[in-house]
Amino acid sequence: MSLEKMSGELLDPWYRAVENPGKAQEDLLHRLLQIYSRTELGRRRGSDQIQTMEEFRKRFPVMTYDGFKPYLQLVQQGRYQALLPEEPFCFALTSGTRGPPKQIPLTQTDMDERKRVAARTLAH
């Protein structure tokens, strides 16, 4: 694959999002809600019934790490569906820039997205 083609495949979605950020945010919301509906937390909060960002904000208010702790404990016990749509392949530590480092689960999908973002950054 040529560098130009690879660069285009990485950057074209980003350029489209910058051209129409409202549509990009709406599309992302619906993709995330599909993912959330595969988790206990998402089903409990009715992610499959949400249509707008306002509804999302009401059903999924901002949570601190402490709010996620009970779910993270369930993930560590093997009940990954409490918070994640797929089993984590490892746990990582945050950098601890806002307090002590915190342990977070990483799924393959999460890791793939991190690689895609890093490649996009380099291509740009």
PDB file of C-alpha atoms in Angstrom:
ATOM      1  CA  MET A   1       0.000   0.000   0.000  1.00  0.00           C
ATOM      2  CA  SER A   2       1.362   3.425  -0.894  1.00  0.00           C
ATOM      3  CA  LEU A   3       2.052   6.025   1.752  1.00  0.00           C
ATOM      4  CA  GLU A   4      -0.447   8.380   0.104  1.00  0.00           C
ATOM      5  CA  LYS A   5      -3.218   5.780   0.143  1.00  0.00           C
ATOM      6  CA  MET A   6      -2.473   4.815   3.750  1.00  0.00           C
ATOM      7  CA  SER A   7      -2.386   8.487   4.745  1.00  0.00           C
ATOM      8  CA  GLY A   8      -5.716   9.099   2.996  1.00  0.00           C
ATOM      9  CA  GLU A   9      -7.408   6.156   4.720  1.00  0.00           C
ATOM     10  CA  LEU A  10      -6.207   7.426   8.085  1.00  0.00           C
ATOM     11  CA  LEU A  11      -6.857  11.111   7.569  1.00  0.00           C
ATOM     12  CA  ASP A  12      -9.984  11.277   5.398  1.00  0.00           C
ATOM     13  CA  PRO A  13     -12.368  10.389   8.266  1.00  0.00           C
ATOM     14  CA  TRP A  14     -10.673  12.996  10.446  1.00  0.00           C
ATOM     15  CA  TYR A  15     -10.960  15.689   7.752  1.00  0.00           C
ATOM     16  CA  ARG A  16     -14.659  14.858   7.280  1.00  0.00           C
ATOM     17  CA  ALA A  17     -15.191  15.183  11.035  1.00  0.00           C
ATOM     18  CA  VAL A  18     -13.479  18.575  11.090  1.00  0.00           C
ATOM     19  CA  GLU A  19     -15.622  19.744   8.153  1.00  0.00           C
ATOM     20  CA  ASN A  20     -18.839  18.772   9.938  1.00  0.00           C
ATOM     21  CA  PRO A  21     -18.194  18.366  13.681  1.00  0.00           C
ATOM     22  CA  GLY A  22     -21.886  18.190  14.593  1.00  0.00           C
ATOM     23  CA  LYS A  23     -22.469  15.187  12.345  1.00  0.00           C
ATOM     24  CA  ALA A  24     -19.243  13.566  13.541  1.00  0.00           C
ATOM     25  CA  GLN A  25     -20.335  13.943  17.170  1.00  0.00           C
ATOM     26  CA  GLU A  26     -23.792  12.559  16.421  1.00  0.00           C
ATOM     27  CA  ASP A  27     -22.306   9.578  14.566  1.00  0.00           C
ATOM     28  CA  LEU A  28     -19.889   8.914  17.416  1.00  0.00           C
ATOM     29  CA  LEU A  29     -22.673   9.114  19.994  1.00  0.00           C
ATOM     30  CA  HIS A  30     -24.657   6.427  18.177  1.00  0.00           C
ATOM     31  CA  ARG A  31     -21.595   4.180  17.758  1.00  0.00           C
ATOM     32  CA  LEU A  32     -20.820   4.517  21.466  1.00  0.00           C
ATOM     33  CA  LEU A  33     -24.424   3.819  22.452  1.00  0.00           C
ATOM     34  CA  GLN A  34     -24.308   0.556  20.467  1.00  0.00           C
ATOM     35  CA  ILE A  35     -21.201  -0.387  22.435  1.00  0.00           C
ATOM     36  CA  TYR A  36     -22.717   0.701  25.763  1.00  0.00           C
ATOM     37  CA  SER A  37     -25.835  -1.393  25.099  1.00  0.00           C
ATOM     38  CA  ARG A  38     -23.592  -4.469  25.309  1.00  0.00           C
ATOM     39  CA  THR A  39     -22.688  -3.664  28.935  1.00  0.00           C
ATOM     40  CA  GLU A  40     -24.662  -3.977  32.174  1.00  0.00           C
ATOM     41  CA  LEU A  41     -24.132  -0.292  32.961  1.00  0.00           C
ATOM     42  CA  GLY A  42     -25.357   0.717  29.509  1.00  0.00           C
ATOM     43  CA  ARG A  43     -28.434  -1.509  29.640  1.00  0.00           C
ATOM     44  CA  ARG A  44     -29.261  -0.293  33.158  1.00  0.00           C
ATOM     45  CA  ARG A  45     -29.170   3.305  31.938  1.00  0.00           C
ATOM     46  CA  GLY A  46     -31.211   2.596  28.802  1.00  0.00           C
ATOM     47  CA  SER A  47     -28.525   3.263  26.210  1.00  0.00           C
ATOM     48  CA  ASP A  48     -30.658   1.604  23.526  1.00  0.00           C
ATOM     49  CA  GLN A  49     -33.385   4.239  24.008  1.00  0.00           C
ATOM     50  CA  ILE A  50     -31.189   7.353  23.751  1.00  0.00           C
ATOM     51  CA  GLN A  51     -31.535   9.477  20.617  1.00  0.00           C
ATOM     52  CA  THR A  52     -29.956  12.821  21.535  1.00  0.00           C
ATOM     53  CA  MET A  53     -26.913  14.173  23.313  1.00  0.00           C
ATOM     54  CA  GLU A  54     -29.202  15.736  25.929  1.00  0.00           C
ATOM     55  CA  GLU A  55     -30.743  12.342  26.718  1.00  0.00           C
ATOM     56  CA  PHE A  56     -27.252  10.845  26.899  1.00  0.00           C
ATOM     57  CA  ARG A  57     -26.102  13.499  29.376  1.00  0.00           C
ATOM     58  CA  LYS A  58     -29.138  12.845  31.593  1.00  0.00           C
ATOM     59  CA  ARG A  59     -28.692   9.063  31.634  1.00  0.00           C
ATOM     60  CA  PHE A  60     -24.894   9.086  31.749  1.00  0.00           C
ATOM     61  CA  PRO A  61     -23.832  11.971  33.993  1.00  0.00           C
ATOM     62  CA  VAL A  62     -20.126  12.611  34.450  1.00  0.00           C
ATOM     63  CA  MET A  63     -18.590  10.079  36.847  1.00  0.00           C
ATOM     64  CA  THR A  64     -15.311  10.210  38.704  1.00  0.00           C
ATOM     65  CA  TYR A  65     -12.944   7.275  38.949  1.00  0.00           C
ATOM     66  CA  ASP A  66     -14.460   6.519  42.364  1.00  0.00           C
ATOM     67  CA  GLY A  67     -17.867   6.155  40.682  1.00  0.00           C
ATOM     68  CA  PHE A  68     -16.402   3.559  38.340  1.00  0.00           C
ATOM     69  CA  LYS A  69     -14.604   1.602  41.088  1.00  0.00           C
ATOM     70  CA  PRO A  70     -17.466  -0.849  41.755  1.00  0.00           C
ATOM     71  CA  TYR A  71     -17.646  -1.658  38.026  1.00  0.00           C
ATOM     72  CA  LEU A  72     -13.873  -1.975  37.752  1.00  0.00           C
ATOM     73  CA  GLN A  73     -13.884  -4.387  40.680  1.00  0.00           C
ATOM     74  CA  LEU A  74     -16.451  -6.528  38.870  1.00  0.00           C
ATOM     75  CA  VAL A  75     -14.258  -6.476  35.748  1.00  0.00           C
ATOM     76  CA  GLN A  76     -11.285  -7.620  37.833  1.00  0.00           C
ATOM     77  CA  GLN A  77     -13.425 -10.473  39.154  1.00  0.00           C
ATOM     78  CA  GLY A  78     -14.126 -11.619  35.607  1.00  0.00           C
ATOM     79  CA  ARG A  79     -17.510  -9.910  35.089  1.00  0.00           C
ATOM     80  CA  TYR A  80     -16.219  -7.664  32.317  1.00  0.00           C
ATOM     81  CA  GLN A  81     -19.743  -7.166  30.907  1.00  0.00           C
ATOM     82  CA  ALA A  82     -20.508  -4.938  33.889  1.00  0.00           C
ATOM     83  CA  LEU A  83     -18.540  -2.169  32.163  1.00  0.00           C
ATOM     84  CA  LEU A  84     -16.999  -3.487  28.945  1.00  0.00           C
ATOM     85  CA  PRO A  85     -18.421  -4.991  25.753  1.00  0.00           C
ATOM     86  CA  GLU A  86     -15.505  -7.427  25.488  1.00  0.00           C
ATOM     87  CA  GLU A  87     -13.041  -9.083  27.800  1.00  0.00           C
ATOM     88  CA  PRO A  88      -9.953  -7.040  28.663  1.00  0.00           C
ATOM     89  CA  PHE A  89      -6.649  -8.529  27.578  1.00  0.00           C
ATOM     90  CA  CYS A  90      -4.680  -6.623  30.229  1.00  0.00           C
ATOM     91  CA  PHE A  91      -4.845  -3.874  32.809  1.00  0.00           C
ATOM     92  CA  ALA A  92      -2.793  -0.701  32.506  1.00  0.00           C
ATOM     93  CA  LEU A  93      -1.898   2.083  34.901  1.00  0.00           C
ATOM     94  CA  THR A  94      -2.770   5.681  34.196  1.00  0.00           C
ATOM     95  CA  SER A  95       0.007   8.240  34.498  1.00  0.00           C
ATOM     96  CA  GLY A  96      -1.340   9.569  37.777  1.00  0.00           C
ATOM     97  CA  THR A  97      -1.349  13.218  36.688  1.00  0.00           C
ATOM     98  CA  ARG A  98      -4.426  13.821  38.856  1.00  0.00           C
ATOM     99  CA  GLY A  99      -3.562  11.800  41.919  1.00  0.00           C
ATOM    100  CA  PRO A 100      -2.062   8.351  42.225  1.00  0.00           C
ATOM    101  CA  PRO A 101      -1.952   6.039  39.181  1.00  0.00           C
ATOM    102  CA  LYS A 102      -5.177   4.124  38.595  1.00  0.00           C
ATOM    103  CA  GLN A 103      -5.630   0.687  37.082  1.00  0.00           C
ATOM    104  CA  ILE A 104      -7.773   0.558  33.933  1.00  0.00           C
ATOM    105  CA  PRO A 105      -8.784  -2.430  31.780  1.00  0.00           C
ATOM    106  CA  LEU A 106      -7.761  -2.461  28.105  1.00  0.00           C
ATOM    107  CA  THR A 107      -9.697  -4.350  25.452  1.00  0.00           C
ATOM    108  CA  GLN A 108      -8.410  -5.245  22.011  1.00  0.00           C
ATOM    109  CA  THR A 109     -10.836  -2.757  20.449  1.00  0.00           C
ATOM    110  CA  ASP A 110      -9.516  -0.015  22.737  1.00  0.00           C
ATOM    111  CA  MET A 111      -5.928  -0.853  21.827  1.00  0.00           C
ATOM    112  CA  ASP A 112      -6.734  -0.923  18.102  1.00  0.00           C
ATOM    113  CA  GLU A 113      -8.332   2.527  18.365  1.00  0.00           C
ATOM    114  CA  ARG A 114      -5.302   3.885  20.237  1.00  0.00           C
ATOM    115  CA  LYS A 115      -3.048   2.610  17.441  1.00  0.00           C
ATOM    116  CA  ARG A 116      -5.301   4.183  14.804  1.00  0.00           C
ATOM    117  CA  VAL A 117      -5.220   7.553  16.588  1.00  0.00           C
ATOM    118  CA  ALA A 118      -1.442   7.408  16.962  1.00  0.00           C
ATOM    119  CA  ALA A 119      -1.038   6.553  13.257  1.00  0.00           C
ATOM    120  CA  ARG A 120      -3.374   9.413  12.318  1.00  0.00           C
ATOM    121  CA  THR A 121      -1.303  11.809  14.384  1.00  0.00           C
ATOM    122  CA  LEU A 122       1.889  10.708  12.681  1.00  0.00           C
ATOM    123  CA  ALA A 123       0.332  10.857   9.212  1.00  0.00           C
ATOM    124  CA  HIS A 124      -0.963  14.364   9.843  1.00  0.00           C
TER     125      HIS A 124
END
